Amino acid sequence: MIQILLISISVAMDAFAVSIGKGLTVKKARFVDALKCGLWFGGFQALFPLLGIFAASALASYVTAIDHWIIFGLLLIIGGNMIREAFDEDEENEKETPEFDWKHMLPLAVACSIDAFAVGVSLGLMKLNIAFTVTAMGVVTALFSMAGIYIGRAFGARWQKPAQIAGGLVLIAIGVKVLLEHLGFIAW
């Protein structure tokens, strides 16, 4: 359960960072805008891992012998990419608009959720409770995204980079943990 919560928080960091960027663009942080942001990001962060879990379950019989390496590799790549992107955020923030309609939110929600698909593949190979996992990922992302609007408006970009770096490091750590467990170096 703690692992699912940590993964949920980690994958929420991209959406959180983008939400902070959206918060930087608004004159006033309105609840309705925060809710829209939360629903877009939370919905897609629940949908994409679910699709990844189903993809993994379809391939599970073929990759069981190396699933720990796949989980490790995916989480390492995703976590490393999140850390790298944290240092490229300034350019992306300049493109943000205060709009919360589907034309502006759909591309952002999809872009923030692509990593969640790969995490879903990893989760599918871990044999976790699917309903709880995707619900946790969606709810945590929605809450972080809503908070991101207010934080962006109140504090600016100060928390964007640390949030993304922390999320990347947690995903890498979970990948290393899974690999070490399967190799017999640690037991949980």
PDB file of C-alpha atoms in Angstrom:
ATOM      1  CA  MET A   1       0.000   0.000   0.000  1.00  0.00           C
ATOM      2  CA  ILE A   2       2.850   2.384   0.827  1.00  0.00           C
ATOM      3  CA  GLN A   3       4.537   1.477  -2.448  1.00  0.00           C
ATOM      4  CA  ILE A   4       1.342   2.260  -4.394  1.00  0.00           C
ATOM      5  CA  LEU A   5       1.028   5.591  -2.583  1.00  0.00           C
ATOM      6  CA  LEU A   6       4.667   6.462  -3.352  1.00  0.00           C
ATOM      7  CA  ILE A   7       4.217   5.522  -7.003  1.00  0.00           C
ATOM      8  CA  SER A   8       0.994   7.560  -7.129  1.00  0.00           C
ATOM      9  CA  ILE A   9       2.745  10.601  -5.707  1.00  0.00           C
ATOM     10  CA  SER A  10       5.703  10.144  -8.045  1.00  0.00           C
ATOM     11  CA  VAL A  11       3.657   9.925 -11.238  1.00  0.00           C
ATOM     12  CA  ALA A  12       1.569  12.886 -10.057  1.00  0.00           C
ATOM     13  CA  MET A  13       4.657  15.117 -10.038  1.00  0.00           C
ATOM     14  CA  ASP A  14       4.560  15.839 -13.791  1.00  0.00           C
ATOM     15  CA  ALA A  15       0.929  16.932 -13.545  1.00  0.00           C
ATOM     16  CA  PHE A  16       1.719  18.837 -10.345  1.00  0.00           C
ATOM     17  CA  ALA A  17       4.536  20.714 -12.064  1.00  0.00           C
ATOM     18  CA  VAL A  18       2.336  21.545 -15.067  1.00  0.00           C
ATOM     19  CA  SER A  19      -0.446  22.650 -12.694  1.00  0.00           C
ATOM     20  CA  ILE A  20       1.964  24.997 -10.954  1.00  0.00           C
ATOM     21  CA  GLY A  21       2.802  26.366 -14.395  1.00  0.00           C
ATOM     22  CA  LYS A  22      -0.914  26.829 -15.092  1.00  0.00           C
ATOM     23  CA  GLY A  23      -1.272  28.534 -11.717  1.00  0.00           C
ATOM     24  CA  LEU A  24       1.431  30.996 -12.724  1.00  0.00           C
ATOM     25  CA  THR A  25      -0.735  32.132 -15.651  1.00  0.00           C
ATOM     26  CA  VAL A  26      -3.998  32.868 -13.825  1.00  0.00           C
ATOM     27  CA  LYS A  27      -4.851  36.217 -12.286  1.00  0.00           C
ATOM     28  CA  LYS A  28      -6.938  34.532  -9.586  1.00  0.00           C
ATOM     29  CA  ALA A  29      -6.891  30.884  -8.574  1.00  0.00           C
ATOM     30  CA  ARG A  30     -10.527  29.818  -8.880  1.00  0.00           C
ATOM     31  CA  PHE A  31     -11.815  26.524  -7.484  1.00  0.00           C
ATOM     32  CA  VAL A  32     -13.564  25.671 -10.755  1.00  0.00           C
ATOM     33  CA  ASP A  33     -10.255  25.976 -12.649  1.00  0.00           C
ATOM     34  CA  ALA A  34      -8.435  23.883 -10.058  1.00  0.00           C
ATOM     35  CA  LEU A  35     -11.190  21.269 -10.270  1.00  0.00           C
ATOM     36  CA  LYS A  36     -11.009  21.156 -14.074  1.00  0.00           C
ATOM     37  CA  CYS A  37      -7.251  20.742 -13.869  1.00  0.00           C
ATOM     38  CA  GLY A  38      -7.592  17.993 -11.262  1.00  0.00           C
ATOM     39  CA  LEU A  39     -10.203  16.116 -13.266  1.00  0.00           C
ATOM     40  CA  TRP A  40      -8.216  16.272 -16.505  1.00  0.00           C
ATOM     41  CA  PHE A  41      -4.914  15.189 -14.983  1.00  0.00           C
ATOM     42  CA  GLY A  42      -6.389  12.754 -12.455  1.00  0.00           C
ATOM     43  CA  GLY A  43      -8.603  11.107 -15.062  1.00  0.00           C
ATOM     44  CA  PHE A  44      -5.776  10.548 -17.491  1.00  0.00           C
ATOM     45  CA  GLN A  45      -3.373   9.464 -14.746  1.00  0.00           C
ATOM     46  CA  ALA A  46      -5.898   6.734 -13.868  1.00  0.00           C
ATOM     47  CA  LEU A  47      -6.671   5.775 -17.480  1.00  0.00           C
ATOM     48  CA  PHE A  48      -3.134   5.449 -18.847  1.00  0.00           C
ATOM     49  CA  PRO A  49      -1.765   3.158 -16.095  1.00  0.00           C
ATOM     50  CA  LEU A  50      -4.891   1.033 -16.511  1.00  0.00           C
ATOM     51  CA  LEU A  51      -4.094   0.674 -20.216  1.00  0.00           C
ATOM     52  CA  GLY A  52      -0.481  -0.160 -19.301  1.00  0.00           C
ATOM     53  CA  ILE A  53      -1.605  -2.771 -16.772  1.00  0.00           C
ATOM     54  CA  PHE A  54      -3.798  -4.446 -19.392  1.00  0.00           C
ATOM     55  CA  ALA A  55      -0.938  -4.396 -21.895  1.00  0.00           C
ATOM     56  CA  ALA A  56       1.351  -6.014 -19.313  1.00  0.00           C
ATOM     57  CA  SER A  57      -1.189  -8.686 -18.415  1.00  0.00           C
ATOM     58  CA  ALA A  58      -1.496  -9.589 -22.103  1.00  0.00           C
ATOM     59  CA  LEU A  59       2.279 -10.008 -22.324  1.00  0.00           C
ATOM     60  CA  ALA A  60       2.929 -11.397 -18.819  1.00  0.00           C
ATOM     61  CA  SER A  61       3.298 -15.030 -19.866  1.00  0.00           C
ATOM     62  CA  TYR A  62       6.035 -14.042 -22.330  1.00  0.00           C
ATOM     63  CA  VAL A  63       8.090 -11.836 -20.018  1.00  0.00           C
ATOM     64  CA  THR A  64       7.776 -13.458 -16.573  1.00  0.00           C
ATOM     65  CA  ALA A  65      11.439 -14.506 -16.475  1.00  0.00           C
ATOM     66  CA  ILE A  66      12.679 -10.955 -17.078  1.00  0.00           C
ATOM     67  CA  ASP A  67       9.828  -8.872 -15.659  1.00  0.00           C
ATOM     68  CA  HIS A  68      12.014  -7.442 -12.880  1.00  0.00           C
ATOM     69  CA  TRP A  69      14.456  -6.098 -15.470  1.00  0.00           C
ATOM     70  CA  ILE A  70      11.604  -4.565 -17.459  1.00  0.00           C
ATOM     71  CA  ILE A  71      10.173  -2.909 -14.334  1.00  0.00           C
ATOM     72  CA  PHE A  72      13.615  -1.627 -13.347  1.00  0.00           C
ATOM     73  CA  GLY A  73      14.374  -0.334 -16.849  1.00  0.00           C
ATOM     74  CA  LEU A  74      11.037   1.412 -17.312  1.00  0.00           C
ATOM     75  CA  LEU A  75      11.101   3.077 -13.887  1.00  0.00           C
ATOM     76  CA  LEU A  76      14.743   4.093 -14.366  1.00  0.00           C
ATOM     77  CA  ILE A  77      13.972   5.662 -17.750  1.00  0.00           C
ATOM     78  CA  ILE A  78      10.802   7.380 -16.526  1.00  0.00           C
ATOM     79  CA  GLY A  79      12.446   8.647 -13.329  1.00  0.00           C
ATOM     80  CA  GLY A  80      15.519   9.844 -15.198  1.00  0.00           C
ATOM     81  CA  ASN A  81      13.336  11.567 -17.769  1.00  0.00           C
ATOM     82  CA  MET A  82      11.359  13.328 -15.021  1.00  0.00           C
ATOM     83  CA  ILE A  83      14.593  14.620 -13.491  1.00  0.00           C
ATOM     84  CA  ARG A  84      15.868  15.764 -16.895  1.00  0.00           C
ATOM     85  CA  GLU A  85      12.579  17.489 -17.680  1.00  0.00           C
ATOM     86  CA  ALA A  86      12.742  19.342 -14.366  1.00  0.00           C
ATOM     87  CA  PHE A  87      15.648  21.304 -15.766  1.00  0.00           C
ATOM     88  CA  ASP A  88      13.800  22.068 -19.027  1.00  0.00           C
ATOM     89  CA  GLU A  89      10.617  23.381 -17.337  1.00  0.00           C
ATOM     90  CA  ASP A  90      11.406  27.077 -17.793  1.00  0.00           C
ATOM     91  CA  GLU A  91      10.907  26.865 -21.570  1.00  0.00           C
ATOM     92  CA  GLU A  92       7.643  24.942 -21.154  1.00  0.00           C
ATOM     93  CA  ASN A  93       6.280  27.434 -18.600  1.00  0.00           C
ATOM     94  CA  GLU A  94       6.613  30.277 -21.075  1.00  0.00           C
ATOM     95  CA  LYS A  95       4.124  28.458 -23.353  1.00  0.00           C
ATOM     96  CA  GLU A  96       1.452  28.005 -20.626  1.00  0.00           C
ATOM     97  CA  THR A  97      -1.858  29.803 -20.974  1.00  0.00           C
ATOM     98  CA  PRO A  98      -4.579  30.486 -18.376  1.00  0.00           C
ATOM     99  CA  GLU A  99      -7.092  28.455 -20.436  1.00  0.00           C
ATOM    100  CA  PHE A 100      -8.708  25.324 -18.961  1.00  0.00           C
ATOM    101  CA  ASP A 101     -10.812  24.199 -21.933  1.00  0.00           C
ATOM    102  CA  TRP A 102     -10.388  20.821 -23.621  1.00  0.00           C
ATOM    103  CA  LYS A 103      -8.159  22.219 -26.405  1.00  0.00           C
ATOM    104  CA  HIS A 104      -5.589  23.303 -23.839  1.00  0.00           C
ATOM    105  CA  MET A 105      -6.021  20.605 -21.210  1.00  0.00           C
ATOM    106  CA  LEU A 106      -6.272  17.449 -23.364  1.00  0.00           C
ATOM    107  CA  PRO A 107      -2.736  17.700 -24.803  1.00  0.00           C
ATOM    108  CA  LEU A 108      -1.320  18.485 -21.363  1.00  0.00           C
ATOM    109  CA  ALA A 109      -3.194  15.592 -19.726  1.00  0.00           C
ATOM    110  CA  VAL A 110      -2.039  13.139 -22.394  1.00  0.00           C
ATOM    111  CA  ALA A 111       1.565  14.385 -22.251  1.00  0.00           C
ATOM    112  CA  CYS A 112       1.677  14.086 -18.461  1.00  0.00           C
ATOM    113  CA  SER A 113       0.168  10.588 -18.589  1.00  0.00           C
ATOM    114  CA  ILE A 114       2.414   8.885 -21.139  1.00  0.00           C
ATOM    115  CA  ASP A 115       4.884   8.028 -18.391  1.00  0.00           C
ATOM    116  CA  ALA A 116       1.968   6.654 -16.372  1.00  0.00           C
ATOM    117  CA  PHE A 117       1.297   4.129 -19.173  1.00  0.00           C
ATOM    118  CA  ALA A 118       4.825   2.753 -18.787  1.00  0.00           C
ATOM    119  CA  VAL A 119       4.428   2.739 -14.999  1.00  0.00           C
ATOM    120  CA  GLY A 120       1.188   0.815 -15.563  1.00  0.00           C
ATOM    121  CA  VAL A 121       3.115  -1.800 -17.559  1.00  0.00           C
ATOM    122  CA  SER A 122       5.483  -2.144 -14.606  1.00  0.00           C
ATOM    123  CA  LEU A 123       2.589  -2.346 -12.146  1.00  0.00           C
ATOM    124  CA  GLY A 124       0.892  -4.995 -14.267  1.00  0.00           C
ATOM    125  CA  LEU A 125       3.983  -7.155 -13.962  1.00  0.00           C
ATOM    126  CA  MET A 126       3.976  -6.632 -10.166  1.00  0.00           C
ATOM    127  CA  LYS A 127       0.489  -8.161  -9.752  1.00  0.00           C
ATOM    128  CA  LEU A 128      -1.003  -5.375  -7.625  1.00  0.00           C
ATOM    129  CA  ASN A 129      -4.675  -4.630  -6.943  1.00  0.00           C
ATOM    130  CA  ILE A 130      -5.602  -2.883 -10.195  1.00  0.00           C
ATOM    131  CA  ALA A 131      -8.698  -1.009  -8.972  1.00  0.00           C
ATOM    132  CA  PHE A 132      -6.963   0.387  -5.907  1.00  0.00           C
ATOM    133  CA  THR A 133      -3.795   1.255  -7.817  1.00  0.00           C
ATOM    134  CA  VAL A 134      -5.396   3.226 -10.651  1.00  0.00           C
ATOM    135  CA  THR A 135      -7.848   4.897  -8.275  1.00  0.00           C
ATOM    136  CA  ALA A 136      -4.990   5.973  -6.014  1.00  0.00           C
ATOM    137  CA  MET A 137      -3.025   7.295  -8.973  1.00  0.00           C
ATOM    138  CA  GLY A 138      -6.007   9.252 -10.278  1.00  0.00           C
ATOM    139  CA  VAL A 139      -7.064  10.694  -6.922  1.00  0.00           C
ATOM    140  CA  VAL A 140      -3.528  11.618  -5.830  1.00  0.00           C
ATOM    141  CA  THR A 141      -2.853  13.275  -9.189  1.00  0.00           C
ATOM    142  CA  ALA A 142      -6.158  15.168  -9.069  1.00  0.00           C
ATOM    143  CA  LEU A 143      -5.419  16.472  -5.563  1.00  0.00           C
ATOM    144  CA  PHE A 144      -1.836  17.435  -6.418  1.00  0.00           C
ATOM    145  CA  SER A 145      -3.002  19.127  -9.627  1.00  0.00           C
ATOM    146  CA  MET A 146      -5.639  21.138  -7.804  1.00  0.00           C
ATOM    147  CA  ALA A 147      -3.078  22.168  -5.203  1.00  0.00           C
ATOM    148  CA  GLY A 148      -0.642  23.030  -7.996  1.00  0.00           C
ATOM    149  CA  ILE A 149      -2.971  25.727  -9.339  1.00  0.00           C
ATOM    150  CA  TYR A 150      -3.040  27.438  -5.942  1.00  0.00           C
ATOM    151  CA  ILE A 151       0.664  26.936  -5.283  1.00  0.00           C
ATOM    152  CA  GLY A 152       1.576  28.280  -8.715  1.00  0.00           C
ATOM    153  CA  ARG A 153      -0.539  31.356  -8.127  1.00  0.00           C
ATOM    154  CA  ALA A 154       0.747  31.915  -4.586  1.00  0.00           C
ATOM    155  CA  PHE A 155       4.391  30.907  -4.695  1.00  0.00           C
ATOM    156  CA  GLY A 156       5.414  30.817  -8.328  1.00  0.00           C
ATOM    157  CA  ALA A 157       7.733  28.283  -9.904  1.00  0.00           C
ATOM    158  CA  ARG A 158       9.782  27.644  -6.760  1.00  0.00           C
ATOM    159  CA  TRP A 159       8.286  24.164  -6.139  1.00  0.00           C
ATOM    160  CA  GLN A 160       8.108  22.880  -9.717  1.00  0.00           C
ATOM    161  CA  LYS A 161      11.649  21.624 -10.114  1.00  0.00           C
ATOM    162  CA  PRO A 162      12.000  20.004  -6.658  1.00  0.00           C
ATOM    163  CA  ALA A 163       8.664  18.203  -7.099  1.00  0.00           C
ATOM    164  CA  GLN A 164       9.676  16.691 -10.424  1.00  0.00           C
ATOM    165  CA  ILE A 165      13.140  15.713  -9.202  1.00  0.00           C
ATOM    166  CA  ALA A 166      11.682  14.054  -6.096  1.00  0.00           C
ATOM    167  CA  GLY A 167       9.146  12.144  -8.201  1.00  0.00           C
ATOM    168  CA  GLY A 168      11.890  10.915 -10.527  1.00  0.00           C
ATOM    169  CA  LEU A 169      14.100   9.799  -7.649  1.00  0.00           C
ATOM    170  CA  VAL A 170      11.255   7.863  -6.005  1.00  0.00           C
ATOM    171  CA  LEU A 171      10.478   6.008  -9.252  1.00  0.00           C
ATOM    172  CA  ILE A 172      14.148   5.108  -9.683  1.00  0.00           C
ATOM    173  CA  ALA A 173      14.323   3.920  -6.064  1.00  0.00           C
ATOM    174  CA  ILE A 174      11.248   1.716  -6.515  1.00  0.00           C
ATOM    175  CA  GLY A 175      12.759   0.252  -9.693  1.00  0.00           C
ATOM    176  CA  VAL A 176      16.002  -0.549  -7.849  1.00  0.00           C
ATOM    177  CA  LYS A 177      14.010  -2.083  -4.962  1.00  0.00           C
ATOM    178  CA  VAL A 178      12.044  -4.356  -7.335  1.00  0.00           C
ATOM    179  CA  LEU A 179      15.244  -5.461  -9.079  1.00  0.00           C
ATOM    180  CA  LEU A 180      17.058  -6.176  -5.793  1.00  0.00           C
ATOM    181  CA  GLU A 181      14.046  -8.138  -4.491  1.00  0.00           C
ATOM    182  CA  HIS A 182      13.881 -10.332  -7.591  1.00  0.00           C
ATOM    183  CA  LEU A 183      17.624 -10.896  -7.559  1.00  0.00           C
ATOM    184  CA  GLY A 184      17.408 -11.982  -3.899  1.00  0.00           C
ATOM    185  CA  PHE A 185      19.495  -9.173  -2.386  1.00  0.00           C
ATOM    186  CA  ILE A 186      16.642  -7.868  -0.228  1.00  0.00           C
ATOM    187  CA  ALA A 187      13.397  -9.416   1.032  1.00  0.00           C
ATOM    188  CA  TRP A 188      10.204  -7.527   1.881  1.00  0.00           C
TER     189      TRP A 188
END
